[in-house]
Short mmCIF file of C-alpha atoms and ligand atoms in Angstrom, two decimals:
data_model
loop_
_atom_site.label_atom_id
_atom_site.label_comp_id
_atom_site.label_asym_id
_atom_site.label_seq_id
_atom_site.Cartn_x
_atom_site.Cartn_y
_atom_site.Cartn_z
CA MET A 1 0.00 0.00 0.00
CA THR A 2 1.77 3.13 -1.18
CA GLY A 3 1.47 6.56 0.33
CA TYR A 4 0.05 5.50 3.65
CA ASP A 5 2.17 2.63 4.95
CA VAL A 6 0.22 0.93 7.70
CA THR A 7 2.60 -2.00 8.06
CA ASN A 8 4.86 0.03 10.39
CA SER A 9 2.01 0.97 12.64
CA ALA A 10 2.65 -0.87 15.89
CA ALA A 11 -1.06 -0.92 16.53
CA VAL A 12 -1.89 -2.84 13.35
CA ILE A 13 -2.58 -6.44 14.35
CA ALA A 14 -2.50 -9.22 11.74
CA VAL A 15 -6.02 -10.50 12.19
CA SER A 16 -8.65 -11.79 9.81
CA PRO A 17 -10.74 -8.97 8.35
CA PRO A 18 -13.43 -7.84 10.79
CA LEU A 19 -17.04 -8.76 10.02
CA ILE A 20 -17.85 -5.24 8.80
CA ALA A 21 -15.01 -5.35 6.25
CA ASN A 22 -16.25 -8.66 4.87
CA LEU A 23 -19.83 -7.37 4.74
CA ALA A 24 -18.69 -4.22 2.93
CA ARG A 25 -16.71 -6.20 0.35
CA GLN A 26 -19.60 -8.57 -0.33
CA ALA A 27 -22.02 -5.64 -0.60
CA MET A 28 -19.82 -3.95 -3.22
CA ILE A 29 -19.62 -7.20 -5.21
CA ASP A 30 -23.37 -7.78 -4.98
CA GLU A 31 -24.11 -4.18 -5.99
CA VAL A 32 -22.08 -4.20 -9.20
CA ASN A 33 -23.39 -7.67 -10.15
CA LEU A 34 -27.05 -6.72 -9.61
CA THR A 35 -28.60 -6.74 -13.10
CA PRO A 36 -30.31 -4.82 -14.66
CA LYS A 37 -29.34 -1.56 -12.90
CA PRO A 38 -30.64 1.61 -14.59
CA GLY A 39 -27.79 3.82 -15.82
CA LEU A 40 -25.19 1.83 -13.89
CA VAL A 41 -22.53 -0.77 -14.62
CA ASP A 42 -23.83 -4.33 -14.29
CA ARG A 43 -23.44 -7.77 -15.90
CA ASP A 44 -25.36 -6.70 -19.02
CA ASN A 45 -23.83 -3.32 -19.87
CA SER A 46 -21.90 -0.27 -18.63
CA GLY A 47 -24.96 1.95 -18.20
CA ALA A 48 -24.22 5.61 -18.89
CA HIS A 49 -20.46 5.04 -18.64
CA ARG A 50 -17.93 4.83 -21.42
CA ASP A 51 -14.90 4.46 -19.17
CA MET A 52 -15.83 1.53 -16.95
CA ASP A 53 -17.24 -2.00 -17.00
CA LEU A 54 -17.84 -4.91 -14.61
CA ALA A 55 -14.25 -6.15 -14.82
CA LEU A 56 -12.89 -2.71 -13.94
CA PHE A 57 -15.25 -2.50 -10.96
CA MET A 58 -14.00 -5.87 -9.70
CA CYS A 59 -10.39 -4.61 -9.99
CA SER A 60 -11.46 -1.53 -8.03
CA ILE A 61 -13.14 -3.63 -5.34
CA ASP A 62 -10.02 -5.81 -4.97
CA ALA A 63 -7.88 -2.67 -4.55
CA ILE A 64 -10.22 -0.97 -2.09
CA THR A 65 -11.46 -3.69 0.24
CA PRO A 66 -8.16 -4.49 2.01
CA TRP A 67 -8.34 -0.91 3.30
CA PHE A 68 -11.63 -1.55 5.07
CA SER A 69 -9.77 -3.54 7.76
CA GLN A 70 -7.35 -0.60 8.15
CA PHE A 71 -10.25 1.81 8.55
CA TYR A 72 -11.76 -0.47 11.20
CA GLN A 73 -8.37 -0.66 12.94
CA LEU A 74 -8.02 3.14 12.91
CA GLY A 75 -11.46 3.51 14.46
CA TYR A 76 -10.48 0.95 17.10
CA GLU A 77 -7.08 2.53 17.90
CA HIS A 78 -8.42 6.05 18.21
CA ALA A 79 -11.66 5.24 20.04
CA TRP A 80 -10.36 7.13 23.08
CA ARG A 81 -10.38 10.39 21.11
CA PRO A 82 -13.49 12.58 20.81
CA ALA A 83 -15.51 11.67 17.70
CA ALA A 84 -14.89 15.14 16.24
CA GLU A 85 -11.13 14.40 15.95
CA VAL A 86 -11.48 11.10 14.07
CA LEU A 87 -12.15 12.33 10.50
CA THR A 88 -8.90 14.29 10.37
CA ILE A 89 -7.01 11.22 11.54
CA ILE A 90 -8.53 8.80 9.01
CA ARG A 91 -8.61 11.16 5.98
CA PRO A 92 -5.02 10.33 4.87
CA ALA A 93 -5.90 6.63 4.80
CA GLY A 94 -9.09 7.43 2.89
CA ILE A 95 -7.20 9.43 0.30
CA ALA A 96 -4.56 6.68 0.06
CA CYS A 97 -7.36 4.20 -0.56
CA GLU A 98 -8.69 6.48 -3.33
CA GLN A 99 -5.20 6.43 -4.83
CA ALA A 100 -5.19 2.64 -4.71
CA MET A 101 -8.52 2.71 -6.56
CA PHE A 102 -7.19 5.09 -9.21
CA SER A 103 -4.03 2.94 -9.63
CA ALA A 104 -6.19 -0.14 -10.15
CA THR A 105 -8.58 1.56 -12.58
CA GLY A 106 -6.12 3.61 -14.61
CA GLY A 107 -7.48 6.82 -13.14
CA VAL A 108 -11.20 6.07 -13.46
CA ASN A 109 -13.40 7.12 -10.54
CA THR A 110 -15.37 3.94 -9.81
CA HIS A 111 -15.86 4.12 -6.04
CA LYS A 112 -14.82 7.52 -4.63
CA GLY A 113 -18.15 7.85 -2.90
CA GLY A 114 -18.19 4.20 -1.92
CA ILE A 115 -14.79 4.54 -0.23
CA PHE A 116 -16.07 7.49 1.78
CA SER A 117 -19.40 5.99 2.88
CA LEU A 118 -18.23 2.42 3.51
CA GLY A 119 -14.89 3.59 4.92
CA ILE A 120 -16.57 5.76 7.53
CA LEU A 121 -18.85 2.82 8.35
CA CYS A 122 -15.79 0.63 9.04
CA VAL A 123 -14.16 3.34 11.18
CA ALA A 124 -17.37 3.68 13.19
CA ALA A 125 -17.56 -0.10 13.68
CA GLY A 126 -13.98 -0.20 14.98
CA ARG A 127 -14.74 2.64 17.35
CA LEU A 128 -17.89 0.94 18.69
CA SER A 129 -16.02 -2.36 19.15
CA ALA A 130 -13.24 -0.67 21.14
CA LEU A 131 -15.84 1.03 23.34
CA GLU A 132 -17.54 -2.37 23.70
CA ASN A 133 -20.79 -1.05 22.31
CA ALA A 134 -23.05 -3.41 20.41
CA LEU A 135 -22.87 -3.15 16.61
CA THR A 136 -26.44 -2.35 15.54
CA GLN A 137 -27.97 -0.32 12.72
CA ARG A 138 -28.76 2.48 15.15
CA SER A 139 -25.44 2.50 17.05
CA LEU A 140 -23.43 2.39 13.81
CA CYS A 141 -25.37 5.18 12.06
CA ARG A 142 -25.26 7.32 15.21
CA GLN A 143 -21.48 6.83 15.40
CA VAL A 144 -21.08 7.70 11.70
CA SER A 145 -23.00 10.93 12.29
CA GLU A 146 -20.94 11.82 15.39
CA ILE A 147 -17.65 11.30 13.50
CA THR A 148 -18.78 13.57 10.63
CA GLN A 149 -20.66 16.24 12.56
CA GLY A 150 -20.02 19.67 10.98
CA LEU A 151 -18.61 18.21 7.75
CA VAL A 152 -21.10 19.99 5.48
CA ALA A 153 -20.55 23.33 7.20
CA ARG A 154 -16.77 23.00 7.18
CA GLU A 155 -16.28 21.60 3.69
CA LEU A 156 -19.23 22.95 1.71
CA MET A 157 -20.84 25.98 3.37
CA MET A 158 -17.56 27.71 4.21
CA ARG A 159 -15.70 26.81 1.02
CA ARG A 160 -15.25 29.71 -1.42
CA HIS A 161 -13.66 27.96 -4.41
CA ALA A 162 -15.11 24.61 -5.47
CA SER A 163 -12.60 22.00 -6.67
CA THR A 164 -14.83 18.93 -7.00
CA ALA A 165 -18.18 18.12 -8.57
CA GLY A 166 -19.73 17.82 -5.15
CA GLU A 167 -18.46 21.21 -4.05
CA ARG A 168 -19.63 22.85 -7.29
CA LEU A 169 -23.09 21.29 -6.97
CA TYR A 170 -23.43 22.56 -3.43
CA GLN A 171 -22.58 26.10 -4.48
CA ARG A 172 -24.98 25.93 -7.40
CA TRP A 173 -27.94 24.04 -5.96
CA GLY A 174 -27.21 23.37 -2.28
CA LEU A 175 -26.81 19.61 -2.81
CA THR A 176 -24.75 18.13 0.05
CA GLY A 177 -24.04 14.78 -1.64
CA ALA A 178 -22.09 12.08 0.12
CA ARG A 179 -21.09 14.43 2.93
CA GLY A 180 -24.68 15.29 3.77
CA GLU A 181 -25.82 11.68 3.73
CA VAL A 182 -22.96 10.54 5.95
CA GLU A 183 -23.37 13.45 8.37
CA SER A 184 -27.08 12.58 8.72
CA GLY A 185 -26.10 9.06 9.77
CA PHE A 186 -27.41 7.63 6.49
CA ARG A 187 -30.90 9.06 7.07
CA ILE A 188 -32.21 8.12 3.63
CA ILE A 189 -31.19 4.49 4.15
CA ARG A 190 -32.66 4.41 7.68
CA GLN A 191 -35.96 6.03 6.71
CA SER A 192 -36.59 5.01 3.09
CA VAL A 193 -34.85 1.64 2.68
CA LEU A 194 -34.28 -0.45 5.81
CA PRO A 195 -37.92 -0.41 7.02
CA PHE A 196 -38.88 -2.01 3.67
CA TRP A 197 -35.94 -4.43 3.34
CA GLN A 198 -37.58 -7.55 2.00
CA ARG A 199 -35.53 -10.35 3.54
CA HIS A 200 -38.06 -12.98 2.47
CA GLN A 201 -37.71 -11.92 -1.17
CA PRO A 202 -35.03 -13.38 -3.48
CA ASP A 203 -31.84 -11.34 -3.11
CA ASP A 204 -32.11 -9.61 -6.49
CA ARG A 205 -35.69 -8.47 -5.94
CA CYS A 206 -34.77 -7.15 -2.48
CA LEU A 207 -31.80 -5.22 -3.86
CA HIS A 208 -33.75 -3.90 -6.86
CA ASP A 209 -36.50 -2.65 -4.55
CA ALA A 210 -33.93 -0.98 -2.27
CA LEU A 211 -32.16 0.65 -5.24
CA LEU A 212 -35.45 2.08 -6.56
CA ARG A 213 -36.27 3.45 -3.10
CA LEU A 214 -32.87 5.12 -3.01
CA MET A 215 -33.19 6.57 -6.52
CA ALA A 216 -36.67 7.87 -5.65
CA VAL A 217 -35.41 10.21 -2.90
CA ASN A 218 -31.59 10.45 -3.00
CA PRO A 219 -30.28 13.88 -4.09
CA ASP A 220 -27.53 12.10 -6.06
CA THR A 221 -24.81 14.53 -7.13
CA ASN A 222 -23.82 12.23 -9.97
CA LEU A 223 -27.21 12.72 -11.58
CA ALA A 224 -27.10 16.48 -11.01
CA ALA A 225 -23.53 16.67 -12.38
CA ARG A 226 -24.61 14.85 -15.54
CA GLY A 227 -28.14 16.14 -16.12
CA GLY A 228 -28.71 19.10 -13.81
CA LEU A 229 -31.70 19.25 -11.46
CA GLN A 230 -33.89 18.22 -14.39
CA GLY A 231 -31.92 14.99 -14.75
CA LEU A 232 -32.05 14.35 -11.01
CA ARG A 233 -35.83 14.90 -10.90
CA PHE A 234 -36.34 12.71 -13.98
CA VAL A 235 -34.73 9.73 -12.23
CA GLN A 236 -36.46 10.39 -8.90
CA ARG A 237 -39.89 10.56 -10.54
CA TYR A 238 -39.21 7.53 -12.71
CA ALA A 239 -38.27 5.44 -9.66
CA GLN A 240 -41.24 6.77 -7.65
CA ASN A 241 -43.54 5.76 -10.49
CA LEU A 242 -42.16 2.23 -10.70
CA LEU A 243 -42.52 1.81 -6.94
CA LEU A 244 -46.11 3.05 -7.17
CA LYS A 245 -47.19 1.02 -10.21
CA GLY A 246 -45.05 -2.06 -9.63
CA TRP A 247 -42.02 -3.09 -11.62
CA ASN A 248 -40.40 -6.13 -13.17
CA ARG A 249 -37.19 -6.94 -15.06
CA ALA A 250 -38.59 -5.51 -18.30
CA SER A 251 -39.47 -2.15 -16.69
CA LEU A 252 -36.02 -1.93 -15.13
CA GLU A 253 -34.46 -2.62 -18.54
CA GLN A 254 -36.65 0.13 -20.03
CA MET A 255 -35.52 2.54 -17.28
CA ASP A 256 -31.92 1.54 -18.05
CA ARG A 257 -32.41 2.50 -21.70
CA ALA A 258 -34.02 5.82 -20.71
CA LEU A 259 -31.14 6.76 -18.39
CA ILE A 260 -28.46 5.70 -20.86
CA ALA A 261 -30.13 7.83 -23.55
CA ARG A 262 -29.88 10.81 -21.17
CA ASN A 263 -26.33 10.00 -19.92
CA LEU A 264 -27.68 9.69 -16.38
CA SER A 265 -25.92 7.46 -13.81
CA PRO A 266 -27.16 7.30 -10.18
CA GLY A 267 -23.71 6.37 -8.80
CA GLY A 268 -24.50 7.81 -5.39
CA SER A 269 -27.52 5.54 -4.99
CA ALA A 270 -25.39 2.57 -6.06
CA ASP A 271 -22.99 3.34 -3.21
CA LEU A 272 -25.82 3.71 -0.74
CA LEU A 273 -27.23 0.36 -1.86
CA ALA A 274 -24.00 -1.27 -0.68
CA VAL A 275 -24.20 0.61 2.62
CA ALA A 276 -27.83 -0.48 3.03
CA GLN A 277 -26.90 -4.13 2.45
CA VAL A 278 -24.23 -3.94 5.18
CA LEU A 279 -26.67 -2.33 7.63
CA SER A 280 -29.41 -4.83 6.76
CA ALA A 281 -27.17 -7.61 8.14
CA LEU A 282 -27.23 -5.99 11.60
CA VAL A 283 -30.03 -5.90 14.14
CA TYR A 284 -31.99 -2.67 14.41
C1 LIG B 301 -15.95 13.41 0.85
C2 LIG B 301 -15.63 13.18 -0.60
C3 LIG B 301 -15.89 11.74 -1.00
C4 LIG B 301 -16.51 14.10 -1.37
O1 LIG B 301 -16.23 14.08 -2.75
P1 LIG B 301 -16.94 15.18 -3.70
O2 LIG B 301 -16.52 16.54 -3.28
O3 LIG B 301 -16.70 14.80 -5.12
O4 LIG B 301 -18.47 15.13 -3.33
P2 LIG B 301 -19.75 14.27 -3.79
O5 LIG B 301 -20.02 14.46 -5.26
O6 LIG B 301 -20.83 14.62 -2.85
O7 LIG B 301 -19.39 12.74 -3.53
C5 LIG B 301 -18.53 12.04 -4.32
C6 LIG B 301 -19.19 10.71 -4.70
O8 LIG B 301 -20.10 10.23 -3.71
C7 LIG B 301 -21.20 9.54 -4.37
N1 LIG B 301 -22.45 10.28 -4.10
C8 LIG B 301 -23.03 11.24 -4.84
N2 LIG B 301 -24.18 11.69 -4.27
C9 LIG B 301 -24.31 10.95 -3.15
C10 LIG B 301 -25.30 10.94 -2.11
N3 LIG B 301 -26.36 11.78 -2.13
N4 LIG B 301 -25.14 10.06 -1.09
C11 LIG B 301 -24.06 9.21 -1.06
N5 LIG B 301 -23.08 9.17 -2.01
C12 LIG B 301 -23.22 10.05 -3.03
C13 LIG B 301 -20.82 9.50 -5.84
O9 LIG B 301 -19.93 8.38 -5.99
C14 LIG B 301 -20.27 7.34 -6.94
O10 LIG B 301 -20.31 7.84 -8.28
C15 LIG B 301 -18.97 7.87 -8.84
C16 LIG B 301 -19.01 7.27 -10.23
O11 LIG B 301 -19.97 8.02 -11.01
P3 LIG B 301 -19.45 8.98 -12.16
O12 LIG B 301 -20.63 9.75 -12.69
O13 LIG B 301 -18.66 8.16 -13.15
O14 LIG B 301 -18.49 9.98 -11.42
P4 LIG B 301 -17.34 10.80 -12.14
O15 LIG B 301 -16.27 9.88 -12.60
O16 LIG B 301 -16.93 11.87 -11.17
O17 LIG B 301 -18.04 11.49 -13.42
P5 LIG B 301 -17.63 11.30 -14.96
O18 LIG B 301 -16.30 11.99 -15.11
O19 LIG B 301 -17.57 9.81 -15.25
O20 LIG B 301 -18.75 12.00 -15.71
C17 LIG B 301 -18.13 7.02 -7.90
O21 LIG B 301 -17.30 7.86 -7.14
C18 LIG B 301 -19.14 6.34 -7.03
O22 LIG B 301 -18.63 6.03 -5.74
C19 LIG B 301 -20.03 10.77 -5.97
O23 LIG B 301 -19.23 10.77 -7.11
C20 LIG B 301 -14.14 13.44 -0.89
O24 LIG B 301 -13.92 14.82 -0.96
C21 LIG B 301 -13.18 12.90 0.17
O25 LIG B 301 -12.98 13.47 1.21
N6 LIG B 301 -12.51 11.81 -0.15
C22 LIG B 301 -11.42 11.27 0.71
C23 LIG B 301 -11.77 9.91 1.23
C24 LIG B 301 -12.08 9.96 2.71
O26 LIG B 301 -12.09 11.00 3.33
N7 LIG B 301 -12.34 8.81 3.32
C25 LIG B 301 -12.62 8.72 4.73
C26 LIG B 301 -13.24 7.44 5.06
S1 LIG B 301 -12.04 6.26 5.40
N1 LIG B 302 -22.52 -0.14 -10.60
C1 LIG B 302 -22.10 1.14 -10.68
N2 LIG B 302 -22.12 1.80 -11.87
C2 LIG B 302 -21.71 3.09 -11.94
N3 LIG B 302 -21.26 3.80 -10.89
C3 LIG B 302 -21.22 3.16 -9.69
N4 LIG B 302 -20.81 3.59 -8.47
C4 LIG B 302 -20.97 2.59 -7.61
N5 LIG B 302 -21.46 1.49 -8.23
C5 LIG B 302 -21.62 1.83 -9.54
#
């Protein structure tokens, strides 16, 4: 691992990956393999992307997921610190993980948001474990929110010059993107997805339903970056309509064609689907 060498950290213990790291890896694999997935990379096509495919996503996942154990370990080691100090401590590892992703993908941004959301989740799990708190949906999301409190104000509200898509979209339309979702403790997942998680359904139908529920409400900065607020609303309304009327594989394939034709990719909702799958494995 270049850039951020964790092997010299005395605190790093050679242990099997913690449960949360394994859950996060499996969730990333299940997300990209879910098919069809409107506008997104899946087993059938690359959605609204010309620079990535399923194989590239698997390379990205292999590069990223070893870091999840490091994130967990960092949360564990620094559990004695106030939550407000943790993000500064873990950011270098997060950025190093992004670099590992870019090295594996030849510079293509496959999982920048996924690294942030799932990475913070792993840090929070390590922190809870060190404090001997039970790992539940509520305790984990509360811990995620505590670690990132003030992130939107610090990094979006007070920033004068935008350097990323997310920062530009905040200045233009007030969209808080991944930062807002994480700082809320994954509110959209807690309120719009987990209460409806259909465990008794076949896996694909459960994940498709969850993805539509995310698309229906998530202010996804990827959609806004590609299609403006009109593009974001188009996808939200389309998903709301399918949830209202009922959907099947054919209607998802039709939505896929509609989003591809408009160059719309709900990448943020794809990341949140992986987060939702991890949380669904925990008790409430
Ligand atoms: C905190 C950062 C990650 C913020 O980055 P940024 O300033 O860019 O802000 P956002 O746009 O808000 O977020 C970046 C990615 O997060 C995903 N996302 C978007 N909206 C949401 C949402 N509402 N909730 C959750 N997540 C959201 C999305 O990521 C996915 O889409 C990307 C692929 O799609 P694509 O359209 O191809 O994207 P591009 O390549 O950029 O466009 P094209 O050029 O192809 O047209 C992919 O990243 C998916 O994951 C957003 O893109 C960052 O600043 C940061 O701090 N990073 C350091 C890491 C860190 O701190 N880690 C700590 C934890 S260990
Ligand atoms: N399957 C997918 N396609 C495009 N962007 C994504 N970001 C996360 N998962 C994705």
